[in-house]
Amino acid sequence: MTSQHTASEVRRHVNVADWAALATELDEYGCALTPRLLASEECRAIAGLYERAELFRTTVDMARHRFGSGQYRYFTHDLPEPVAELRRAFYPHLLAIARDWAARLGRPAPWPDDLDEWLAMCHAAGQDRSAQILLRYGQGDWNALHRDVFGDMVFPLQVVIGLDEQGTDYTGGEFLLVEQRPRAQSRGTTTVLRQGHGLIFTTRDRPVRTKRGWSAGAVRHGVSTVRSGRRRALGLVFHDAT
């Protein structure tokens, strides 16, 4: 951590968020913006990790794979402290929402109270590679609509944290969420990802109330074209990859 915040302070910033309000917003829109979690200098420090190749297991050129344009890197399991601490702090709060959603949809809720136990279950199922990522976009870059589903073991919520400030460091680059509502047209939502704030969003689908009860609304996410500057973000995923 930087001198600005200790690990315990990061946990406190996550814990004191209005989680009832965030859960309500997730129910309504499929995404919810948290209060500020990281100071500007902490955001710059995390963004700067991108240059330390030893911290990452692989680098993905998005254009090469037709994922959009830009680049991201997957961390190894040896996560830097601020990344690991943010993930640990979020998990119990997201777990309560995940279990509630599973109950509404009549699905199993396989996620234990302990994050490490859940990750061990992922590894036993063959999903044993870290899915935590740093993303970097420049002018003209964008991220195609997609889902971060890497196998059968899926946690239904994830978090992205803005490391640069829209309007100062870059323009454009809004977060996109597109939901296919049951027996209806798709609905799109855009969010400006503010520096140091987290955006919680649906990984794959979420419960949507219909006349017949609860149905699963399929969701994809992406990033609109960055018009100028550089946009960097930290992605926290709560299941591992194959």
Short mmCIF file of C-alpha atoms in Angstrom, two decimals:
data_model
loop_
_atom_site.label_atom_id
_atom_site.label_comp_id
_atom_site.label_asym_id
_atom_site.label_seq_id
_atom_site.Cartn_x
_atom_site.Cartn_y
_atom_site.Cartn_z
CA MET A 1 0.00 0.00 0.00
CA THR A 2 0.98 3.63 -0.27
CA SER A 3 1.37 5.76 2.79
CA GLN A 4 -2.03 7.30 2.16
CA HIS A 5 -4.06 4.23 3.08
CA THR A 6 -3.23 1.08 5.03
CA ALA A 7 -4.82 -2.27 4.22
CA SER A 8 -7.24 -1.81 7.12
CA GLU A 9 -8.30 1.56 5.73
CA VAL A 10 -9.03 0.00 2.34
CA ARG A 11 -11.25 -2.55 4.09
CA ARG A 12 -12.95 0.26 5.98
CA HIS A 13 -13.67 2.20 2.79
CA VAL A 14 -15.33 -0.89 1.33
CA ASN A 15 -17.15 -1.81 4.55
CA VAL A 16 -18.66 1.62 5.19
CA ALA A 17 -20.25 1.82 1.74
CA ASP A 18 -24.05 1.76 1.78
CA TRP A 19 -24.39 -1.86 0.75
CA ALA A 20 -28.18 -1.87 0.95
CA ALA A 21 -28.28 0.97 -1.57
CA LEU A 22 -25.67 -0.71 -3.77
CA ALA A 23 -27.68 -3.95 -3.77
CA THR A 24 -30.82 -2.01 -4.75
CA GLU A 25 -28.97 -0.32 -7.61
CA LEU A 26 -27.60 -3.66 -8.80
CA ASP A 27 -31.15 -5.02 -8.79
CA GLU A 28 -32.34 -2.07 -10.86
CA TYR A 29 -29.50 -1.56 -13.34
CA GLY A 30 -27.09 -4.50 -13.07
CA CYS A 31 -24.26 -2.19 -11.94
CA ALA A 32 -23.56 0.17 -9.04
CA LEU A 33 -20.83 2.75 -8.43
CA THR A 34 -19.15 2.68 -5.02
CA PRO A 35 -17.87 5.66 -3.04
CA ARG A 36 -14.22 6.54 -3.52
CA LEU A 37 -11.95 3.71 -2.34
CA LEU A 38 -8.48 4.86 -3.42
CA ALA A 39 -6.69 8.20 -3.42
CA SER A 40 -5.21 9.58 -6.65
CA GLU A 41 -1.66 8.58 -5.72
CA GLU A 42 -2.80 5.03 -4.96
CA CYS A 43 -4.48 4.83 -8.35
CA ARG A 44 -1.28 5.99 -10.03
CA ALA A 45 0.75 3.44 -8.06
CA ILE A 46 -1.52 0.56 -9.12
CA ALA A 47 -1.55 1.77 -12.74
CA GLY A 48 2.25 1.89 -12.62
CA LEU A 49 2.39 -1.82 -11.84
CA TYR A 50 1.66 -2.41 -15.52
CA GLU A 51 5.33 -1.82 -16.32
CA ARG A 52 6.49 -4.61 -13.96
CA ALA A 53 6.26 -7.62 -16.26
CA GLU A 54 7.16 -10.06 -13.47
CA LEU A 55 3.80 -9.39 -11.79
CA PHE A 56 1.79 -10.78 -14.71
CA ARG A 57 1.23 -14.20 -16.23
CA THR A 58 0.24 -12.97 -19.70
CA THR A 59 -0.44 -9.89 -21.81
CA VAL A 60 -3.41 -9.72 -24.21
CA ASP A 61 -3.45 -7.51 -27.30
CA MET A 62 -7.16 -6.95 -27.80
CA ALA A 63 -7.04 -6.13 -31.52
CA ARG A 64 -5.13 -9.33 -32.27
CA HIS A 65 -7.90 -11.40 -30.69
CA ARG A 66 -10.69 -9.19 -32.08
CA PHE A 67 -11.75 -8.21 -28.54
CA GLY A 68 -11.63 -4.50 -29.44
CA SER A 69 -8.49 -2.38 -29.22
CA GLY A 70 -6.13 -1.83 -26.31
CA GLN A 71 -4.19 -4.11 -24.00
CA TYR A 72 -4.55 -5.83 -20.66
CA ARG A 73 -2.42 -7.98 -18.40
CA TYR A 74 -3.44 -10.82 -16.07
CA PHE A 75 -1.72 -10.82 -12.69
CA THR A 76 -0.10 -13.95 -11.33
CA HIS A 77 -1.54 -15.42 -8.12
CA ASP A 78 1.07 -13.45 -6.18
CA LEU A 79 -1.11 -10.34 -6.15
CA PRO A 80 0.23 -6.96 -5.01
CA GLU A 81 -1.14 -6.07 -1.59
CA PRO A 82 -3.65 -3.40 -2.66
CA VAL A 83 -5.15 -5.69 -5.31
CA ALA A 84 -5.40 -8.64 -2.92
CA GLU A 85 -6.82 -6.47 -0.15
CA LEU A 86 -9.52 -4.95 -2.34
CA ARG A 87 -10.58 -8.40 -3.48
CA ARG A 88 -10.74 -9.73 0.07
CA ALA A 89 -12.70 -6.69 1.26
CA PHE A 90 -15.33 -6.92 -1.47
CA TYR A 91 -15.99 -10.66 -1.33
CA PRO A 92 -18.21 -10.95 1.79
CA HIS A 93 -20.43 -8.08 0.69
CA LEU A 94 -20.82 -9.40 -2.83
CA LEU A 95 -21.38 -12.91 -1.47
CA ALA A 96 -24.58 -11.82 0.30
CA ILE A 97 -25.93 -10.39 -2.96
CA ALA A 98 -24.85 -13.46 -4.95
CA ARG A 99 -26.67 -15.81 -2.59
CA ASP A 100 -29.81 -13.67 -2.71
CA TRP A 101 -29.77 -13.71 -6.52
CA ALA A 102 -29.25 -17.48 -6.60
CA ALA A 103 -32.25 -17.95 -4.30
CA ARG A 104 -34.47 -15.82 -6.55
CA LEU A 105 -33.43 -17.79 -9.63
CA GLY A 106 -33.71 -21.16 -7.90
CA ARG A 107 -30.05 -21.90 -8.51
CA PRO A 108 -27.37 -23.48 -6.31
CA ALA A 109 -25.18 -21.07 -4.34
CA PRO A 110 -21.86 -22.93 -4.18
CA TRP A 111 -19.81 -20.02 -2.83
CA PRO A 112 -18.45 -20.57 0.72
CA ASP A 113 -17.91 -17.81 3.25
CA ASP A 114 -14.16 -17.86 2.70
CA LEU A 115 -12.73 -16.55 -0.61
CA ASP A 116 -9.70 -18.83 -0.47
CA GLU A 117 -11.96 -21.86 -0.08
CA TRP A 118 -13.96 -20.80 -3.13
CA LEU A 119 -10.79 -20.31 -5.18
CA ALA A 120 -9.60 -23.77 -4.11
CA MET A 121 -12.87 -25.13 -5.50
CA CYS A 122 -12.18 -23.31 -8.77
CA HIS A 123 -8.69 -24.80 -8.93
CA ALA A 124 -10.01 -28.30 -8.26
CA ALA A 125 -12.36 -27.84 -11.22
CA GLY A 126 -9.47 -26.89 -13.51
CA GLN A 127 -9.84 -23.10 -13.24
CA ASP A 128 -6.46 -22.42 -11.68
CA ARG A 129 -5.15 -19.24 -13.35
CA SER A 130 -5.51 -15.75 -11.89
CA ALA A 131 -8.16 -13.59 -13.56
CA GLN A 132 -7.23 -10.25 -11.93
CA ILE A 133 -6.35 -7.74 -14.63
CA LEU A 134 -4.91 -4.32 -15.36
CA LEU A 135 -6.40 -2.72 -18.47
CA ARG A 136 -4.84 0.03 -20.56
CA TYR A 137 -6.58 1.95 -23.34
CA GLY A 138 -5.25 4.78 -25.51
CA GLN A 139 -6.90 7.07 -28.02
CA GLY A 140 -9.17 5.08 -30.33
CA ASP A 141 -9.18 1.97 -28.11
CA TRP A 142 -12.36 0.21 -26.97
CA ASN A 143 -13.54 -3.08 -25.46
CA ALA A 144 -16.10 -5.26 -27.22
CA LEU A 145 -19.15 -6.47 -25.32
CA HIS A 146 -18.29 -9.71 -23.53
CA ARG A 147 -18.59 -11.78 -20.35
CA ASP A 148 -15.71 -12.81 -18.08
CA VAL A 149 -16.82 -16.43 -17.75
CA PHE A 150 -13.93 -18.90 -17.80
CA GLY A 151 -15.61 -22.20 -16.95
CA ASP A 152 -18.38 -23.74 -14.89
CA MET A 153 -17.25 -22.06 -11.66
CA VAL A 154 -18.65 -18.53 -11.88
CA PHE A 155 -19.13 -15.80 -9.31
CA PRO A 156 -22.01 -13.60 -10.49
CA LEU A 157 -20.51 -10.20 -9.63
CA GLN A 158 -17.21 -8.45 -10.33
CA VAL A 159 -15.65 -5.03 -9.82
CA VAL A 160 -13.67 -2.60 -11.97
CA ILE A 161 -11.83 0.33 -10.36
CA GLY A 162 -10.98 3.48 -12.28
CA LEU A 163 -7.32 4.51 -12.14
CA ASP A 164 -7.56 7.68 -14.28
CA GLU A 165 -10.03 10.59 -14.28
CA GLN A 166 -12.38 11.04 -17.20
CA GLY A 167 -12.30 14.61 -18.51
CA THR A 168 -8.77 15.15 -17.19
CA ASP A 169 -6.73 12.11 -18.21
CA TYR A 170 -8.98 10.93 -21.02
CA THR A 171 -12.31 11.51 -22.77
CA GLY A 172 -14.83 8.94 -23.91
CA GLY A 173 -14.21 5.45 -22.52
CA GLU A 174 -17.53 5.05 -20.71
CA PHE A 175 -18.31 1.65 -19.17
CA LEU A 176 -21.05 -0.12 -21.15
CA LEU A 177 -23.54 -2.67 -19.84
CA VAL A 178 -26.05 -4.26 -22.21
CA GLU A 179 -28.80 -6.48 -20.82
CA GLN A 180 -31.04 -8.79 -22.82
CA ARG A 181 -34.25 -8.58 -20.86
CA PRO A 182 -36.56 -11.63 -21.04
CA ARG A 183 -38.91 -11.39 -24.03
CA ALA A 184 -37.96 -7.75 -24.61
CA GLN A 185 -35.42 -5.57 -26.41
CA SER A 186 -31.89 -5.17 -25.04
CA ARG A 187 -31.26 -2.31 -22.61
CA GLY A 188 -28.00 -0.40 -22.45
CA THR A 189 -26.48 1.48 -19.52
CA THR A 190 -23.41 3.74 -19.59
CA THR A 191 -21.36 4.74 -16.55
CA VAL A 192 -18.44 7.13 -16.15
CA LEU A 193 -15.87 5.22 -14.10
CA ARG A 194 -14.50 7.84 -11.73
CA GLN A 195 -10.92 7.65 -10.49
CA GLY A 196 -10.61 5.64 -7.28
CA HIS A 197 -14.22 4.45 -7.39
CA GLY A 198 -15.33 0.88 -8.00
CA LEU A 199 -18.10 -0.20 -10.30
CA ILE A 200 -19.79 -3.44 -9.28
CA PHE A 201 -21.48 -5.21 -12.15
CA THR A 202 -23.07 -8.45 -13.24
CA THR A 203 -20.70 -11.11 -14.58
CA ARG A 204 -23.10 -13.18 -16.68
CA ASP A 205 -26.76 -12.65 -15.80
CA ARG A 206 -28.97 -11.41 -12.99
CA PRO A 207 -32.52 -11.91 -11.70
CA VAL A 208 -35.16 -9.84 -13.46
CA ARG A 209 -38.78 -9.87 -12.29
CA THR A 210 -41.32 -10.82 -14.95
CA LYS A 211 -45.00 -11.66 -14.92
CA ARG A 212 -44.01 -15.30 -14.55
CA GLY A 213 -41.64 -14.69 -11.65
CA TRP A 214 -37.87 -14.32 -11.69
CA SER A 215 -35.96 -14.84 -14.92
CA ALA A 216 -32.26 -14.54 -15.73
CA GLY A 217 -31.40 -11.42 -17.71
CA ALA A 218 -28.23 -12.06 -19.74
CA VAL A 219 -25.67 -9.23 -19.50
CA ARG A 220 -22.52 -8.28 -21.39
CA HIS A 221 -20.14 -5.40 -20.70
CA GLY A 222 -17.51 -3.38 -22.53
CA VAL A 223 -15.93 0.06 -22.89
CA SER A 224 -16.82 2.76 -25.40
CA THR A 225 -14.14 4.30 -27.64
CA VAL A 226 -11.55 6.40 -25.83
CA ARG A 227 -11.53 9.69 -27.74
CA SER A 228 -8.34 11.12 -26.22
CA GLY A 229 -5.76 10.42 -23.52
CA ARG A 230 -5.17 7.18 -21.61
CA ARG A 231 -7.68 5.17 -19.57
CA ARG A 232 -6.45 2.54 -17.10
CA ALA A 233 -8.49 0.32 -14.80
CA LEU A 234 -8.14 -2.57 -12.35
CA GLY A 235 -10.46 -5.55 -12.79
CA LEU A 236 -11.35 -7.76 -9.81
CA VAL A 237 -12.87 -11.12 -10.72
CA PHE A 238 -13.96 -13.55 -8.00
CA HIS A 239 -13.41 -16.81 -9.86
CA ASP A 240 -10.26 -18.01 -11.57
CA ALA A 241 -9.69 -18.89 -15.21
CA THR A 242 -8.95 -22.09 -17.12
#
